[in-house]
Short mmCIF file of C-alpha atoms in Angstrom, two decimals:
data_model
loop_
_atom_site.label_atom_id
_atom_site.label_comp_id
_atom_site.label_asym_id
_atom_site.label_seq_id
_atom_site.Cartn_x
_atom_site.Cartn_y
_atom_site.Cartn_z
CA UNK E 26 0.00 0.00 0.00
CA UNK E 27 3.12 2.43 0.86
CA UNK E 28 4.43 2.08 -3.02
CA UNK E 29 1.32 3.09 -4.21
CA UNK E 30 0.77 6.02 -2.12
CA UNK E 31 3.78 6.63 -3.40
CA UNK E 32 2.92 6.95 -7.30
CA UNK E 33 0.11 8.23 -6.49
CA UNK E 34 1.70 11.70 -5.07
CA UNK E 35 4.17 11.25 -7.69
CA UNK E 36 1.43 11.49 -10.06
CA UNK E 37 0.00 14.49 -8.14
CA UNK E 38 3.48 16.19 -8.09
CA UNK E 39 3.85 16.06 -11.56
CA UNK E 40 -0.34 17.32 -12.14
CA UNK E 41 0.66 20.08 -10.29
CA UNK E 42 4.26 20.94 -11.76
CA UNK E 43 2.71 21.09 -14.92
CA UNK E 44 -0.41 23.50 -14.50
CA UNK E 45 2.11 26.05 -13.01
CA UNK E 46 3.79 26.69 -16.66
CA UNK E 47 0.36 26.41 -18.24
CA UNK E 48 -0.71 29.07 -16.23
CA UNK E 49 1.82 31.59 -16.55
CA UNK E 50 1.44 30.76 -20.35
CA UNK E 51 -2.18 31.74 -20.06
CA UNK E 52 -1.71 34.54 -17.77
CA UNK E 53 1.06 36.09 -20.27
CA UNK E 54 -1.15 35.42 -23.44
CA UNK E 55 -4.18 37.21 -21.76
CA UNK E 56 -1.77 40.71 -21.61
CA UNK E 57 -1.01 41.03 -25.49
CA UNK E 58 -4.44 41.91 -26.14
CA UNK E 59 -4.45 44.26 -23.24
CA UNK E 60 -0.94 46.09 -24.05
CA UNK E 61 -2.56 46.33 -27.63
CA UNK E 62 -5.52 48.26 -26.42
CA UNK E 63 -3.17 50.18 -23.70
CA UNK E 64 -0.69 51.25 -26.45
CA UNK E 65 -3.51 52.80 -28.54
CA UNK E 66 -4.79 55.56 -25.82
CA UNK E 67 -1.41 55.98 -24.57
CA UNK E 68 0.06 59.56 -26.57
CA UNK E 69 3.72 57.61 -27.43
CA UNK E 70 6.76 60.16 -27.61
CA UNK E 71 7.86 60.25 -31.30
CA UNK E 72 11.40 57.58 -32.24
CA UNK E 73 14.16 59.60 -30.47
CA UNK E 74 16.57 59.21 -33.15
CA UNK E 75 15.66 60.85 -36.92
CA UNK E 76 16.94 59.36 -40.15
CA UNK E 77 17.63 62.76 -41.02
CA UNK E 78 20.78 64.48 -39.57
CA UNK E 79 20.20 67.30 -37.79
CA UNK E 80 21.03 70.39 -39.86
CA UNK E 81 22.84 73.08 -37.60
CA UNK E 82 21.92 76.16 -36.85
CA UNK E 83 24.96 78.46 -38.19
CA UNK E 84 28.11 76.89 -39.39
CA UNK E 85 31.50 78.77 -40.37
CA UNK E 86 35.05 77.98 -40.10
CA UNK E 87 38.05 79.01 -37.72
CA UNK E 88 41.02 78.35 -36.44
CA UNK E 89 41.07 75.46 -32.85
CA UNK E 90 43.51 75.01 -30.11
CA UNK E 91 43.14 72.94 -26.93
CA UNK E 92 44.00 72.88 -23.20
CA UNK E 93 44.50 70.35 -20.84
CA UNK E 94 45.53 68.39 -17.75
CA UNK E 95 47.26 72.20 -16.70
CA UNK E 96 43.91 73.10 -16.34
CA UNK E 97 42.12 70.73 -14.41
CA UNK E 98 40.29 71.98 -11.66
CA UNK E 99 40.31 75.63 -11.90
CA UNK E 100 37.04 77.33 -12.31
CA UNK E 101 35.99 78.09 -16.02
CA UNK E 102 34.19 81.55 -17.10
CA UNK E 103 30.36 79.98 -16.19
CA UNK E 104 32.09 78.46 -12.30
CA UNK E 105 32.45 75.10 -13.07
CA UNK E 106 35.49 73.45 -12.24
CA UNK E 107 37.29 72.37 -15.60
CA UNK E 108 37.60 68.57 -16.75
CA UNK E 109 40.56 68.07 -19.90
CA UNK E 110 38.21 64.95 -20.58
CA UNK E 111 34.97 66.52 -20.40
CA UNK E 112 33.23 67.24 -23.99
CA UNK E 113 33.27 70.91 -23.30
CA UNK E 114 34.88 74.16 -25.17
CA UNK E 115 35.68 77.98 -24.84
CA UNK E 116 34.37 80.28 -27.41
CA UNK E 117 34.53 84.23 -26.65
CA UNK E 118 30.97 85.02 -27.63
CA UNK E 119 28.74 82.13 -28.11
CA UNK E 120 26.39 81.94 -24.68
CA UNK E 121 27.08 79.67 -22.12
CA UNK E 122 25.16 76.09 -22.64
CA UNK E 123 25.44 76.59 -26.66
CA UNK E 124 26.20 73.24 -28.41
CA UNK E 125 28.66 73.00 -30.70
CA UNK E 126 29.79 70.14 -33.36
CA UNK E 127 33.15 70.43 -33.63
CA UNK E 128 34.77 69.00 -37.36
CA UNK E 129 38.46 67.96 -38.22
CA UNK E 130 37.64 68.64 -42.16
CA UNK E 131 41.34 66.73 -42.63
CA UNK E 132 39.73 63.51 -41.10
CA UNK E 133 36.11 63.98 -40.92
CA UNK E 134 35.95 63.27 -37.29
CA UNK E 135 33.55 65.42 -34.92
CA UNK E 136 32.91 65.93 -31.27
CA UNK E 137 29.96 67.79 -29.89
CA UNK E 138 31.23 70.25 -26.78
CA UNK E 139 29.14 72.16 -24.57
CA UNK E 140 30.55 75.80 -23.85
CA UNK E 141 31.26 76.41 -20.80
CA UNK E 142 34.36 78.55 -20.82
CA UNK E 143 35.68 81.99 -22.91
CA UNK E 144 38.90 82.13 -24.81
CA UNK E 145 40.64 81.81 -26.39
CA UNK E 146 42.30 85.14 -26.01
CA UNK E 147 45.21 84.34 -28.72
CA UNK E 148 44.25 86.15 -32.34
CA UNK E 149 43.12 84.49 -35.04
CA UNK E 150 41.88 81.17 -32.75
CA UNK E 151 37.73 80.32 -32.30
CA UNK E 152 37.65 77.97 -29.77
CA UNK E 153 39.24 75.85 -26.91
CA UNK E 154 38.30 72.24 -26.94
CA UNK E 155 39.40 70.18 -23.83
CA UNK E 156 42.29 67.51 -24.69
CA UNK E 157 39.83 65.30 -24.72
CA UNK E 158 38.06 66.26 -27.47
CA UNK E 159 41.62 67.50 -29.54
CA UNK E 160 42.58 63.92 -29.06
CA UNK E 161 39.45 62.27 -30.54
CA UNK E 162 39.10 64.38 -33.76
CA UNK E 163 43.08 63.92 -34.20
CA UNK E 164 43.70 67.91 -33.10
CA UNK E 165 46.63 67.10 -30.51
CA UNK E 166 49.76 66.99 -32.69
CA UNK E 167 48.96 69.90 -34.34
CA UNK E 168 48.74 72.62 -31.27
CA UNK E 169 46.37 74.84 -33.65
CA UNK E 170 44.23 73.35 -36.91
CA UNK E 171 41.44 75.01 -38.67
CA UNK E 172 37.93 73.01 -37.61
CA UNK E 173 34.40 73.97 -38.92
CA UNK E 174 32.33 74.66 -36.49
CA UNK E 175 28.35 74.16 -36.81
CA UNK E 176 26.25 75.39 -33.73
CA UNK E 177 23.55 72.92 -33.07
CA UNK E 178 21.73 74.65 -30.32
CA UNK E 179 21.32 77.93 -28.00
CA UNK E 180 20.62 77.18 -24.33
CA UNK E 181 16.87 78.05 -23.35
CA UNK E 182 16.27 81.48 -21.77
CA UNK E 183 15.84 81.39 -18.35
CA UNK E 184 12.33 83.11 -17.64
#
């Protein structure tokens, strides 16, 4: 009688092992409908990324030079503290927060910077790109290369 009892809650085990699947199965099949009929009233931010590049606002050309690990740590023109491997820049007029692409037209590489800074104060130079950004769009050996510059966006006014 023991062996039997035996199969018997064997039998029972595996009943009851196998409903549990089942059940998530039909527990997960009943929310596809619902999601549908969710995703339909629910107002969906537009794909975040464009197949179209984004066309910049102004673009000219100038002159590029860089600073570095000197730097680090002393306060730029806006108060923060300065990072040589931040993606940030100095330009002497653009306003604080303004986005810039930065282009190596020898190599086609580009970094976009964030001004934060002024400079630079020798002539004929645009901007100040941290070392970090001289070293990715192959400005470092150089000192001083001519870059086009395309501003992509002006910080919002603060009410």
């Amino acid at each position: 009688m023991p062996r039997i009892v035996t199969l018997f809650g064997m039998m029972l085990h595996k009943r009851h092992t196998m409903k549990r699947p089942l059940r998530l199965l039909w527990a997960s099949l009943l929310w596809v409908p619902v999601m549908f009929l969710a995703a339909r009233s629910i107002d969906a931010p537009l794909v975040a990324r464009s197949n179209e590049p984004v066309k910049p606002i102004k673009t000219w050309v100038g002159n590029a030079s860089w600073y570095g690990e000197d730097f680090d740590g002393r306060k730029t023109a806006n108060g923060e503290e300065f990072d040589s491997e931040a993606l940030t820049a100095a330009h002497p007029t653009l306003p604080f927060g303004s986005i810039v692409r930065v282009v190596n037209p020898r190599n086609q590489k580009f970094e976009v910077v964030r001004i934060n800074d002024r400079g630079p104060y020798q002539e004929g130079r645009e901007i100040d790109v941290s070392y970090r950004v001289a070293r990715k769009i192959g400005l470092t050996h150089a000192g001083v290369s001519t870059v086009r510059l395309e501003l992509m966006q002006l910080p919002q006014r603060q009410p």
